[in-house]
JSON list of C-alpha atoms in Angstrom, two decimals:
[
{"chain": "H", "resi": 264, "resn": "MET", "atom": "CA", "xyz": [84.48, 39.74, -68.03]},
{"chain": "H", "resi": 265, "resn": "ASN", "atom": "CA", "xyz": [86.57, 37.93, -70.90]},
{"chain": "H", "resi": 266, "resn": "ASP", "atom": "CA", "xyz": [88.56, 35.30, -70.47]},
{"chain": "H", "resi": 267, "resn": "ASP", "atom": "CA", "xyz": [92.02, 36.80, -69.33]},
{"chain": "H", "resi": 268, "resn": "ARG", "atom": "CA", "xyz": [90.39, 38.59, -66.38]},
{"chain": "H", "resi": 269, "resn": "ILE", "atom": "CA", "xyz": [87.93, 35.55, -65.32]},
{"chain": "H", "resi": 270, "resn": "GLU", "atom": "CA", "xyz": [91.69, 33.51, -65.28]},
{"chain": "H", "resi": 271, "resn": "ARG", "atom": "CA", "xyz": [93.85, 36.40, -63.35]},
{"chain": "H", "resi": 272, "resn": "TYR", "atom": "CA", "xyz": [90.81, 36.72, -60.66]},
{"chain": "H", "resi": 273, "resn": "ALA", "atom": "CA", "xyz": [90.03, 32.71, -60.50]},
{"chain": "H", "resi": 274, "resn": "ARG", "atom": "CA", "xyz": [90.98, 32.46, -56.89]},
{"chain": "H", "resi": 275, "resn": "GLN", "atom": "CA", "xyz": [88.93, 35.29, -55.90]},
{"chain": "H", "resi": 276, "resn": "LEU", "atom": "CA", "xyz": [85.96, 34.72, -57.70]},
{"chain": "H", "resi": 277, "resn": "LEU", "atom": "CA", "xyz": [85.67, 31.40, -55.65]},
{"chain": "H", "resi": 278, "resn": "VAL", "atom": "CA", "xyz": [85.57, 33.75, -52.24]},
{"chain": "H", "resi": 279, "resn": "PRO", "atom": "CA", "xyz": [81.83, 33.01, -51.35]},
{"chain": "H", "resi": 280, "resn": "GLY", "atom": "CA", "xyz": [79.47, 36.14, -51.38]},
{"chain": "H", "resi": 281, "resn": "PHE", "atom": "CA", "xyz": [81.98, 37.19, -54.27]},
{"chain": "H", "resi": 282, "resn": "GLY", "atom": "CA", "xyz": [81.88, 37.35, -57.88]},
{"chain": "H", "resi": 283, "resn": "GLU", "atom": "CA", "xyz": [81.65, 38.76, -61.42]},
{"chain": "H", "resi": 284, "resn": "GLU", "atom": "CA", "xyz": [79.64, 40.86, -60.38]},
{"chain": "H", "resi": 285, "resn": "ALA", "atom": "CA", "xyz": [81.66, 41.98, -57.54]},
{"chain": "H", "resi": 286, "resn": "GLN", "atom": "CA", "xyz": [84.96, 42.07, -59.80]},
{"chain": "H", "resi": 287, "resn": "GLU", "atom": "CA", "xyz": [83.52, 44.22, -62.45]},
{"chain": "H", "resi": 288, "resn": "ARG", "atom": "CA", "xyz": [82.87, 46.61, -59.99]},
{"chain": "H", "resi": 289, "resn": "LEU", "atom": "CA", "xyz": [86.58, 46.93, -58.44]},
{"chain": "H", "resi": 290, "resn": "GLY", "atom": "CA", "xyz": [87.65, 46.89, -62.31]},
{"chain": "H", "resi": 291, "resn": "ARG", "atom": "CA", "xyz": [85.63, 50.10, -62.76]},
{"chain": "H", "resi": 292, "resn": "ALA", "atom": "CA", "xyz": [86.93, 51.60, -59.52]},
{"chain": "H", "resi": 293, "resn": "ARG", "atom": "CA", "xyz": [89.01, 54.57, -59.23]},
{"chain": "H", "resi": 294, "resn": "VAL", "atom": "CA", "xyz": [91.00, 54.78, -56.09]},
{"chain": "H", "resi": 295, "resn": "ARG", "atom": "CA", "xyz": [91.76, 57.86, -54.57]},
{"chain": "H", "resi": 296, "resn": "VAL", "atom": "CA", "xyz": [95.19, 56.68, -52.24]},
{"chain": "H", "resi": 297, "resn": "VAL", "atom": "CA", "xyz": [96.10, 59.73, -50.11]},
{"chain": "H", "resi": 298, "resn": "GLY", "atom": "CA", "xyz": [99.92, 58.55, -48.91]},
{"chain": "H", "resi": 299, "resn": "ALA", "atom": "CA", "xyz": [102.60, 56.31, -50.42]},
{"chain": "H", "resi": 300, "resn": "ASP", "atom": "CA", "xyz": [104.89, 55.79, -47.57]},
{"chain": "H", "resi": 301, "resn": "ALA", "atom": "CA", "xyz": [105.67, 52.65, -45.93]},
{"chain": "H", "resi": 302, "resn": "VAL", "atom": "CA", "xyz": [102.09, 52.02, -44.42]},
{"chain": "H", "resi": 303, "resn": "ALA", "atom": "CA", "xyz": [100.37, 51.83, -47.34]},
{"chain": "H", "resi": 304, "resn": "SER", "atom": "CA", "xyz": [102.49, 50.01, -49.34]},
{"chain": "H", "resi": 305, "resn": "ALA", "atom": "CA", "xyz": [100.86, 46.29, -48.15]},
{"chain": "H", "resi": 306, "resn": "ALA", "atom": "CA", "xyz": [97.49, 48.15, -49.04]},
{"chain": "H", "resi": 307, "resn": "LEU", "atom": "CA", "xyz": [98.55, 49.37, -52.43]},
{"chain": "H", "resi": 308, "resn": "THR", "atom": "CA", "xyz": [100.02, 45.87, -53.14]},
{"chain": "H", "resi": 309, "resn": "TYR", "atom": "CA", "xyz": [96.74, 44.24, -52.89]},
{"chain": "H", "resi": 310, "resn": "LEU", "atom": "CA", "xyz": [94.75, 47.06, -54.30]},
{"chain": "H", "resi": 311, "resn": "VAL", "atom": "CA", "xyz": [95.63, 46.01, -57.67]},
{"chain": "H", "resi": 312, "resn": "GLN", "atom": "CA", "xyz": [96.59, 42.35, -56.96]},
{"chain": "H", "resi": 313, "resn": "ALA", "atom": "CA", "xyz": [92.51, 42.87, -56.37]},
{"chain": "H", "resi": 314, "resn": "GLY", "atom": "CA", "xyz": [91.73, 44.50, -59.67]},
{"chain": "H", "resi": 315, "resn": "ILE", "atom": "CA", "xyz": [91.16, 48.12, -58.64]},
{"chain": "H", "resi": 316, "resn": "GLY", "atom": "CA", "xyz": [90.73, 49.14, -62.42]},
{"chain": "H", "resi": 317, "resn": "LYS", "atom": "CA", "xyz": [93.05, 52.64, -61.84]},
{"chain": "H", "resi": 318, "resn": "LEU", "atom": "CA", "xyz": [94.53, 53.84, -58.84]},
{"chain": "H", "resi": 319, "resn": "TRP", "atom": "CA", "xyz": [95.22, 57.38, -58.36]},
{"chain": "H", "resi": 320, "resn": "LEU", "atom": "CA", "xyz": [98.26, 57.89, -56.41]},
{"chain": "H", "resi": 321, "resn": "GLU", "atom": "CA", "xyz": [98.71, 61.43, -54.23]},
{"chain": "H", "resi": 322, "resn": "ASP", "atom": "CA", "xyz": [102.06, 62.24, -52.30]},
{"chain": "H", "resi": 323, "resn": "ALA", "atom": "CA", "xyz": [104.26, 65.31, -53.48]},
{"chain": "H", "resi": 324, "resn": "GLU", "atom": "CA", "xyz": [107.15, 63.76, -50.99]},
{"chain": "H", "resi": 325, "resn": "ASP", "atom": "CA", "xyz": [110.19, 61.62, -51.61]},
{"chain": "H", "resi": 326, "resn": "VAL", "atom": "CA", "xyz": [111.27, 58.17, -50.76]},
{"chain": "H", "resi": 327, "resn": "ALA", "atom": "CA", "xyz": [112.20, 58.41, -47.18]},
{"chain": "H", "resi": 328, "resn": "PRO", "atom": "CA", "xyz": [115.03, 55.79, -45.51]},
{"chain": "H", "resi": 329, "resn": "ALA", "atom": "CA", "xyz": [112.13, 54.76, -42.61]},
{"chain": "H", "resi": 330, "resn": "ASP", "atom": "CA", "xyz": [109.89, 54.31, -46.37]},
{"chain": "H", "resi": 331, "resn": "VAL", "atom": "CA", "xyz": [112.43, 51.14, -46.81]},
{"chain": "H", "resi": 332, "resn": "THR", "atom": "CA", "xyz": [111.01, 49.14, -44.29]},
{"chain": "H", "resi": 333, "resn": "GLY", "atom": "CA", "xyz": [107.44, 48.95, -46.27]},
{"chain": "H", "resi": 334, "resn": "TRP", "atom": "CA", "xyz": [106.95, 46.38, -48.65]},
{"chain": "H", "resi": 335, "resn": "LEU", "atom": "CA", "xyz": [107.60, 49.01, -52.26]},
{"chain": "H", "resi": 336, "resn": "PHE", "atom": "CA", "xyz": [110.63, 51.04, -51.90]},
{"chain": "H", "resi": 337, "resn": "ALA", "atom": "CA", "xyz": [113.75, 49.24, -51.91]},
{"chain": "H", "resi": 338, "resn": "PRO", "atom": "CA", "xyz": [117.41, 51.14, -50.31]},
{"chain": "H", "resi": 339, "resn": "SER", "atom": "CA", "xyz": [117.76, 52.64, -54.17]},
{"chain": "H", "resi": 340, "resn": "ALA", "atom": "CA", "xyz": [114.46, 54.50, -54.09]},
{"chain": "H", "resi": 341, "resn": "VAL", "atom": "CA", "xyz": [115.33, 56.69, -51.61]},
{"chain": "H", "resi": 342, "resn": "GLY", "atom": "CA", "xyz": [115.52, 60.20, -52.27]},
{"chain": "H", "resi": 343, "resn": "THR", "atom": "CA", "xyz": [113.30, 59.93, -55.36]},
{"chain": "H", "resi": 344, "resn": "PRO", "atom": "CA", "xyz": [109.31, 60.63, -56.01]},
{"chain": "H", "resi": 345, "resn": "ARG", "atom": "CA", "xyz": [107.39, 57.84, -53.69]},
{"chain": "H", "resi": 346, "resn": "VAL", "atom": "CA", "xyz": [104.92, 58.59, -56.56]},
{"chain": "H", "resi": 347, "resn": "GLU", "atom": "CA", "xyz": [106.99, 57.63, -59.46]},
{"chain": "H", "resi": 348, "resn": "ALA", "atom": "CA", "xyz": [109.06, 55.01, -57.03]},
{"chain": "H", "resi": 349, "resn": "ALA", "atom": "CA", "xyz": [105.19, 53.23, -56.19]},
{"chain": "H", "resi": 350, "resn": "ARG", "atom": "CA", "xyz": [104.05, 52.94, -59.49]},
{"chain": "H", "resi": 351, "resn": "ALA", "atom": "CA", "xyz": [107.24, 51.57, -61.28]},
{"chain": "H", "resi": 352, "resn": "VAL", "atom": "CA", "xyz": [106.82, 48.71, -58.54]},
{"chain": "H", "resi": 353, "resn": "LEU", "atom": "CA", "xyz": [103.29, 48.73, -58.63]},
{"chain": "H", "resi": 354, "resn": "ALA", "atom": "CA", "xyz": [102.14, 48.82, -62.54]},
{"chain": "H", "resi": 355, "resn": "PRO", "atom": "CA", "xyz": [104.06, 44.99, -63.17]},
{"chain": "H", "resi": 356, "resn": "LEU", "atom": "CA", "xyz": [101.93, 43.50, -60.92]},
{"chain": "H", "resi": 357, "resn": "SER", "atom": "CA", "xyz": [98.64, 43.93, -63.04]},
{"chain": "H", "resi": 358, "resn": "ARG", "atom": "CA", "xyz": [98.35, 44.60, -66.74]},
{"chain": "H", "resi": 359, "resn": "PHE", "atom": "CA", "xyz": [94.72, 44.65, -65.72]},
{"chain": "H", "resi": 360, "resn": "VAL", "atom": "CA", "xyz": [95.21, 48.02, -63.20]},
{"chain": "H", "resi": 361, "resn": "ALA", "atom": "CA", "xyz": [96.89, 51.47, -64.01]},
{"chain": "H", "resi": 362, "resn": "VAL", "atom": "CA", "xyz": [98.75, 53.08, -61.31]},
{"chain": "H", "resi": 363, "resn": "GLU", "atom": "CA", "xyz": [98.40, 56.61, -62.37]},
{"chain": "H", "resi": 364, "resn": "ARG", "atom": "CA", "xyz": [99.76, 60.24, -60.55]},
{"chain": "H", "resi": 365, "resn": "TYR", "atom": "CA", "xyz": [96.25, 61.45, -59.17]},
{"chain": "H", "resi": 366, "resn": "PRO", "atom": "CA", "xyz": [95.06, 63.50, -61.76]},
{"chain": "H", "resi": 367, "resn": "THR", "atom": "CA", "xyz": [94.19, 67.30, -61.00]},
{"chain": "H", "resi": 368, "resn": "GLY", "atom": "CA", "xyz": [90.23, 67.38, -60.96]},
{"chain": "H", "resi": 369, "resn": "GLY", "atom": "CA", "xyz": [90.04, 63.17, -61.33]},
{"chain": "H", "resi": 370, "resn": "VAL", "atom": "CA", "xyz": [87.01, 62.15, -59.80]},
{"chain": "H", "resi": 371, "resn": "PRO", "atom": "CA", "xyz": [87.49, 59.12, -57.70]},
{"chain": "H", "resi": 372, "resn": "SER", "atom": "CA", "xyz": [84.77, 56.07, -56.93]},
{"chain": "H", "resi": 373, "resn": "ALA", "atom": "CA", "xyz": [86.20, 55.90, -53.84]},
{"chain": "H", "resi": 374, "resn": "THR", "atom": "CA", "xyz": [89.57, 57.34, -51.20]},
{"chain": "H", "resi": 375, "resn": "LEU", "atom": "CA", "xyz": [92.22, 56.08, -48.98]},
{"chain": "H", "resi": 376, "resn": "VAL", "atom": "CA", "xyz": [93.91, 58.19, -46.40]},
{"chain": "H", "resi": 377, "resn": "PHE", "atom": "CA", "xyz": [97.46, 57.91, -44.96]},
{"chain": "H", "resi": 378, "resn": "ALA", "atom": "CA", "xyz": [97.87, 61.31, -45.04]},
{"chain": "H", "resi": 379, "resn": "ALA", "atom": "CA", "xyz": [100.95, 62.83, -43.22]},
{"chain": "H", "resi": 380, "resn": "SER", "atom": "CA", "xyz": [99.23, 64.77, -40.95]},
{"chain": "H", "resi": 381, "resn": "ALA", "atom": "CA", "xyz": [95.24, 65.34, -39.02]},
{"chain": "H", "resi": 382, "resn": "PRO", "atom": "CA", "xyz": [94.72, 68.00, -41.34]},
{"chain": "H", "resi": 383, "resn": "GLN", "atom": "CA", "xyz": [95.44, 66.60, -44.49]},
{"chain": "H", "resi": 384, "resn": "ALA", "atom": "CA", "xyz": [93.32, 63.19, -43.26]},
{"chain": "H", "resi": 385, "resn": "LEU", "atom": "CA", "xyz": [90.15, 65.70, -42.35]},
{"chain": "H", "resi": 386, "resn": "ALA", "atom": "CA", "xyz": [90.28, 67.37, -45.49]},
{"chain": "H", "resi": 387, "resn": "SER", "atom": "CA", "xyz": [91.00, 64.56, -47.47]},
{"chain": "H", "resi": 388, "resn": "ALA", "atom": "CA", "xyz": [87.89, 62.69, -45.72]},
{"chain": "H", "resi": 389, "resn": "GLU", "atom": "CA", "xyz": [85.83, 65.38, -45.80]},
{"chain": "H", "resi": 390, "resn": "ALA", "atom": "CA", "xyz": [86.20, 65.63, -49.82]},
{"chain": "H", "resi": 391, "resn": "ALA", "atom": "CA", "xyz": [85.70, 61.88, -49.98]},
{"chain": "H", "resi": 392, "resn": "ARG", "atom": "CA", "xyz": [82.38, 62.74, -47.50]},
{"chain": "H", "resi": 393, "resn": "ARG", "atom": "CA", "xyz": [80.95, 65.08, -49.86]},
{"chain": "H", "resi": 394, "resn": "ALA", "atom": "CA", "xyz": [81.31, 63.56, -52.42]},
{"chain": "H", "resi": 395, "resn": "GLY", "atom": "CA", "xyz": [78.89, 60.71, -51.29]},
{"chain": "H", "resi": 396, "resn": "ILE", "atom": "CA", "xyz": [81.97, 57.35, -51.50]},
{"chain": "H", "resi": 397, "resn": "PRO", "atom": "CA", "xyz": [83.66, 55.01, -49.96]},
{"chain": "H", "resi": 398, "resn": "HIS", "atom": "CA", "xyz": [86.49, 55.87, -47.49]},
{"chain": "H", "resi": 399, "resn": "VAL", "atom": "CA", "xyz": [89.13, 53.94, -45.13]},
{"chain": "H", "resi": 400, "resn": "VAL", "atom": "CA", "xyz": [91.08, 56.47, -43.00]},
{"chain": "H", "resi": 401, "resn": "VAL", "atom": "CA", "xyz": [94.16, 54.74, -41.79]},
{"chain": "H", "resi": 402, "resn": "GLU", "atom": "CA", "xyz": [95.37, 56.27, -37.82]},
{"chain": "H", "resi": 403, "resn": "PRO", "atom": "CA", "xyz": [98.99, 54.91, -37.01]},
{"chain": "H", "resi": 404, "resn": "ASP", "atom": "CA", "xyz": [100.01, 54.56, -33.91]},
{"chain": "H", "resi": 405, "resn": "ALA", "atom": "CA", "xyz": [103.13, 53.23, -31.84]},
{"chain": "H", "resi": 406, "resn": "ASP", "atom": "CA", "xyz": [100.55, 49.80, -30.60]},
{"chain": "H", "resi": 407, "resn": "GLY", "atom": "CA", "xyz": [99.59, 49.19, -33.94]},
{"chain": "H", "resi": 408, "resn": "GLY", "atom": "CA", "xyz": [97.12, 51.87, -35.25]},
{"chain": "H", "resi": 409, "resn": "ALA", "atom": "CA", "xyz": [93.07, 51.99, -36.39]},
{"chain": "H", "resi": 410, "resn": "LEU", "atom": "CA", "xyz": [90.87, 52.46, -39.36]},
{"chain": "H", "resi": 411, "resn": "VAL", "atom": "CA", "xyz": [88.12, 54.91, -39.35]},
{"chain": "H", "resi": 412, "resn": "VAL", "atom": "CA", "xyz": [85.34, 53.25, -42.11]},
{"chain": "H", "resi": 413, "resn": "VAL", "atom": "CA", "xyz": [82.94, 55.44, -44.09]},
{"chain": "H", "resi": 414, "resn": "PRO", "atom": "CA", "xyz": [80.43, 54.13, -46.40]},
{"chain": "H", "resi": 415, "resn": "PRO", "atom": "CA", "xyz": [78.28, 56.98, -47.98]},
{"chain": "H", "resi": 416, "resn": "GLY", "atom": "CA", "xyz": [75.91, 58.18, -45.32]},
{"chain": "H", "resi": 417, "resn": "ALA", "atom": "CA", "xyz": [77.45, 57.01, -42.89]},
{"chain": "H", "resi": 418, "resn": "PRO", "atom": "CA", "xyz": [79.23, 58.75, -39.26]},
{"chain": "H", "resi": 419, "resn": "CYS", "atom": "CA", "xyz": [82.22, 60.76, -40.87]},
{"chain": "H", "resi": 420, "resn": "PHE", "atom": "CA", "xyz": [85.92, 60.44, -39.58]},
{"chain": "H", "resi": 421, "resn": "ALA", "atom": "CA", "xyz": [85.98, 63.31, -37.84]},
{"chain": "H", "resi": 422, "resn": "CYS", "atom": "CA", "xyz": [83.20, 61.82, -35.80]},
{"chain": "H", "resi": 423, "resn": "ALA", "atom": "CA", "xyz": [85.46, 58.92, -34.88]},
{"chain": "H", "resi": 424, "resn": "ARG", "atom": "CA", "xyz": [88.85, 59.87, -35.30]},
{"chain": "H", "resi": 425, "resn": "SER", "atom": "CA", "xyz": [91.88, 59.30, -32.79]},
{"chain": "H", "resi": 426, "resn": "THR", "atom": "CA", "xyz": [92.63, 62.70, -30.39]},
{"chain": "H", "resi": 427, "resn": "SER", "atom": "CA", "xyz": [95.03, 61.01, -29.07]},
{"chain": "H", "resi": 428, "resn": "GLY", "atom": "CA", "xyz": [97.00, 58.42, -31.01]},
{"chain": "H", "resi": 429, "resn": "VAL", "atom": "CA", "xyz": [100.66, 59.38, -32.34]},
{"chain": "H", "resi": 430, "resn": "GLY", "atom": "CA", "xyz": [103.99, 56.96, -33.37]},
{"chain": "H", "resi": 431, "resn": "ARG", "atom": "CA", "xyz": [104.21, 54.26, -35.68]},
{"chain": "H", "resi": 432, "resn": "PRO", "atom": "CA", "xyz": [103.60, 51.23, -35.66]},
{"chain": "H", "resi": 433, "resn": "PRO", "atom": "CA", "xyz": [105.93, 47.84, -35.19]},
{"chain": "H", "resi": 434, "resn": "GLN", "atom": "CA", "xyz": [107.79, 46.27, -38.33]},
{"chain": "H", "resi": 435, "resn": "ALA", "atom": "CA", "xyz": [104.52, 43.78, -38.84]},
{"chain": "H", "resi": 436, "resn": "GLY", "atom": "CA", "xyz": [101.67, 46.12, -37.57]},
{"chain": "H", "resi": 437, "resn": "ILE", "atom": "CA", "xyz": [102.25, 48.34, -40.57]},
{"chain": "H", "resi": 438, "resn": "ALA", "atom": "CA", "xyz": [101.76, 45.33, -42.36]},
{"chain": "H", "resi": 439, "resn": "ALA", "atom": "CA", "xyz": [98.57, 44.47, -40.79]},
{"chain": "H", "resi": 440, "resn": "LEU", "atom": "CA", "xyz": [97.08, 48.07, -40.42]},
{"chain": "H", "resi": 441, "resn": "SER", "atom": "CA", "xyz": [97.82, 48.63, -44.37]},
{"chain": "H", "resi": 442, "resn": "ALA", "atom": "CA", "xyz": [96.27, 45.02, -45.93]},
{"chain": "H", "resi": 443, "resn": "LEU", "atom": "CA", "xyz": [93.09, 45.55, -43.02]},
{"chain": "H", "resi": 444, "resn": "ALA", "atom": "CA", "xyz": [92.33, 48.81, -44.93]},
{"chain": "H", "resi": 445, "resn": "ALA", "atom": "CA", "xyz": [92.75, 47.57, -48.09]},
{"chain": "H", "resi": 446, "resn": "GLN", "atom": "CA", "xyz": [90.36, 44.12, -47.31]},
{"chain": "H", "resi": 447, "resn": "GLU", "atom": "CA", "xyz": [87.53, 47.05, -45.85]},
{"chain": "H", "resi": 448, "resn": "LEU", "atom": "CA", "xyz": [87.72, 49.71, -49.15]},
{"chain": "H", "resi": 449, "resn": "VAL", "atom": "CA", "xyz": [87.54, 46.39, -51.57]},
{"chain": "H", "resi": 450, "resn": "LEU", "atom": "CA", "xyz": [84.27, 45.15, -49.74]},
{"chain": "H", "resi": 451, "resn": "MET", "atom": "CA", "xyz": [83.09, 48.22, -49.92]},
{"chain": "H", "resi": 452, "resn": "ILE", "atom": "CA", "xyz": [83.58, 48.62, -53.57]},
{"chain": "H", "resi": 453, "resn": "ALA", "atom": "CA", "xyz": [83.09, 44.98, -54.49]},
{"chain": "H", "resi": 454, "resn": "ASN", "atom": "CA", "xyz": [79.74, 44.72, -52.25]},
{"chain": "H", "resi": 455, "resn": "PRO", "atom": "CA", "xyz": [77.50, 48.33, -51.74]},
{"chain": "H", "resi": 456, "resn": "GLY", "atom": "CA", "xyz": [76.22, 47.97, -48.50]},
{"chain": "H", "resi": 457, "resn": "SER", "atom": "CA", "xyz": [77.79, 45.19, -47.27]},
{"chain": "H", "resi": 458, "resn": "VAL", "atom": "CA", "xyz": [80.35, 47.08, -44.74]},
{"chain": "H", "resi": 459, "resn": "PRO", "atom": "CA", "xyz": [78.85, 49.16, -41.78]},
{"chain": "H", "resi": 460, "resn": "GLY", "atom": "CA", "xyz": [80.47, 52.46, -40.95]},
{"chain": "H", "resi": 461, "resn": "ARG", "atom": "CA", "xyz": [83.11, 51.17, -38.27]},
{"chain": "H", "resi": 462, "resn": "ARG", "atom": "CA", "xyz": [86.29, 51.88, -36.19]},
{"chain": "H", "resi": 463, "resn": "VAL", "atom": "CA", "xyz": [88.37, 48.96, -36.24]},
{"chain": "H", "resi": 464, "resn": "ASP", "atom": "CA", "xyz": [91.33, 49.58, -33.72]},
{"chain": "H", "resi": 465, "resn": "LEU", "atom": "CA", "xyz": [94.84, 47.29, -34.26]},
{"chain": "H", "resi": 466, "resn": "VAL", "atom": "CA", "xyz": [96.35, 46.65, -31.22]},
{"chain": "H", "resi": 467, "resn": "ARG", "atom": "CA", "xyz": [99.47, 44.13, -30.73]},
{"chain": "H", "resi": 468, "resn": "GLY", "atom": "CA", "xyz": [97.94, 42.58, -33.94]},
{"chain": "H", "resi": 469, "resn": "VAL", "atom": "CA", "xyz": [94.81, 42.04, -32.57]},
{"chain": "H", "resi": 470, "resn": "ALA", "atom": "CA", "xyz": [91.76, 43.87, -33.91]},
{"chain": "H", "resi": 471, "resn": "THR", "atom": "CA", "xyz": [88.34, 44.96, -32.42]},
{"chain": "H", "resi": 472, "resn": "ALA", "atom": "CA", "xyz": [85.72, 47.04, -35.11]},
{"chain": "H", "resi": 473, "resn": "ARG", "atom": "CA", "xyz": [82.71, 48.66, -33.16]},
{"chain": "H", "resi": 474, "resn": "PRO", "atom": "CA", "xyz": [80.42, 50.81, -34.80]},
{"chain": "H", "resi": 475, "resn": "THR", "atom": "CA", "xyz": [80.70, 54.21, -35.27]},
{"chain": "H", "resi": 476, "resn": "SER", "atom": "CA", "xyz": [78.31, 57.35, -33.40]},
{"chain": "H", "resi": 477, "resn": "ARG", "atom": "CA", "xyz": [77.62, 60.66, -34.91]},
{"chain": "H", "resi": 478, "resn": "LEU", "atom": "CA", "xyz": [78.35, 63.07, -32.94]},
{"chain": "H", "resi": 479, "resn": "PRO", "atom": "CA", "xyz": [75.61, 66.11, -32.44]},
{"chain": "H", "resi": 480, "resn": "GLY", "atom": "CA", "xyz": [75.65, 68.87, -34.74]},
{"chain": "H", "resi": 481, "resn": "CYS", "atom": "CA", "xyz": [78.01, 67.41, -36.80]},
{"chain": "H", "resi": 482, "resn": "ALA", "atom": "CA", "xyz": [77.69, 67.78, -40.11]},
{"chain": "H", "resi": 483, "resn": "CYS", "atom": "CA", "xyz": [77.18, 64.27, -41.47]},
{"chain": "H", "resi": 484, "resn": "GLY", "atom": "CA", "xyz": [73.98, 64.23, -40.37]},
{"chain": "H", "resi": 485, "resn": "GLY", "atom": "CA", "xyz": [72.83, 66.75, -43.09]},
{"chain": "H", "resi": 486, "resn": "PRO", "atom": "CA", "xyz": [71.94, 66.14, -46.74]},
{"chain": "H", "resi": 487, "resn": "ALA", "atom": "CA", "xyz": [75.47, 64.13, -47.40]},
{"chain": "H", "resi": 488, "resn": "ALA", "atom": "CA", "xyz": [76.49, 64.53, -50.50]},
{"chain": "H", "resi": 489, "resn": "GLU", "atom": "CA", "xyz": [74.76, 65.23, -54.60]},
{"chain": "H", "resi": 490, "resn": "GLY", "atom": "CA", "xyz": [75.57, 61.39, -54.22]},
{"chain": "H", "resi": 491, "resn": "PRO", "atom": "CA", "xyz": [77.85, 58.60, -54.91]},
{"chain": "H", "resi": 492, "resn": "VAL", "atom": "CA", "xyz": [80.02, 59.32, -58.12]},
{"chain": "H", "resi": 493, "resn": "SER", "atom": "CA", "xyz": [79.55, 56.10, -59.98]},
{"chain": "H", "resi": 494, "resn": "ALA", "atom": "CA", "xyz": [82.42, 53.84, -60.97]},
{"chain": "H", "resi": 495, "resn": "GLY", "atom": "CA", "xyz": [81.24, 52.74, -64.36]}
]
């Protein structure tokens, strides 16, 4: 790391168990983020501040009035493409991070899913599982929501997902859920093997983690992938 980067990330380099090697892993990472709505906004901000090298945003929708309740979008952004509106806010936060639209054929080294529908969440998580890369899937609901954290080889999202939770968390819950998702992904990227497969439920501001378990016969119990994708 050069002096400019050390100065930029000095505070997190002092965190016990973190260091220059962990920061360099973050700097080499290519993170695909599926969904860039209000629920994703805090996570996107934190990923940029943490020093993720490339942040690839995937969202075909425009900014909706409900998105203004998040951290990214001003009222004037309503009706503009979410990806472009998010880039306009995120890119100036760090000159060490490239914030881009997810490129066709791009090969991410990690994935964060804020999908608008269950089929999209399942498809995005399955693509990450088959690629052998760490990923986190966010499931908001009216009480707060949950995260399914999937390091390579762990039980997959389909094994641990909720089949009943629907709705949107209260305003404070949106930021907390989003921040937790970013934290889990950063930990998996910075220190591979440090985070087990788990489901983190956030109910009225209280987070509870429990290990995930594989459903009988699930494809994630077989040869998972061709191997993890290198971030470097």
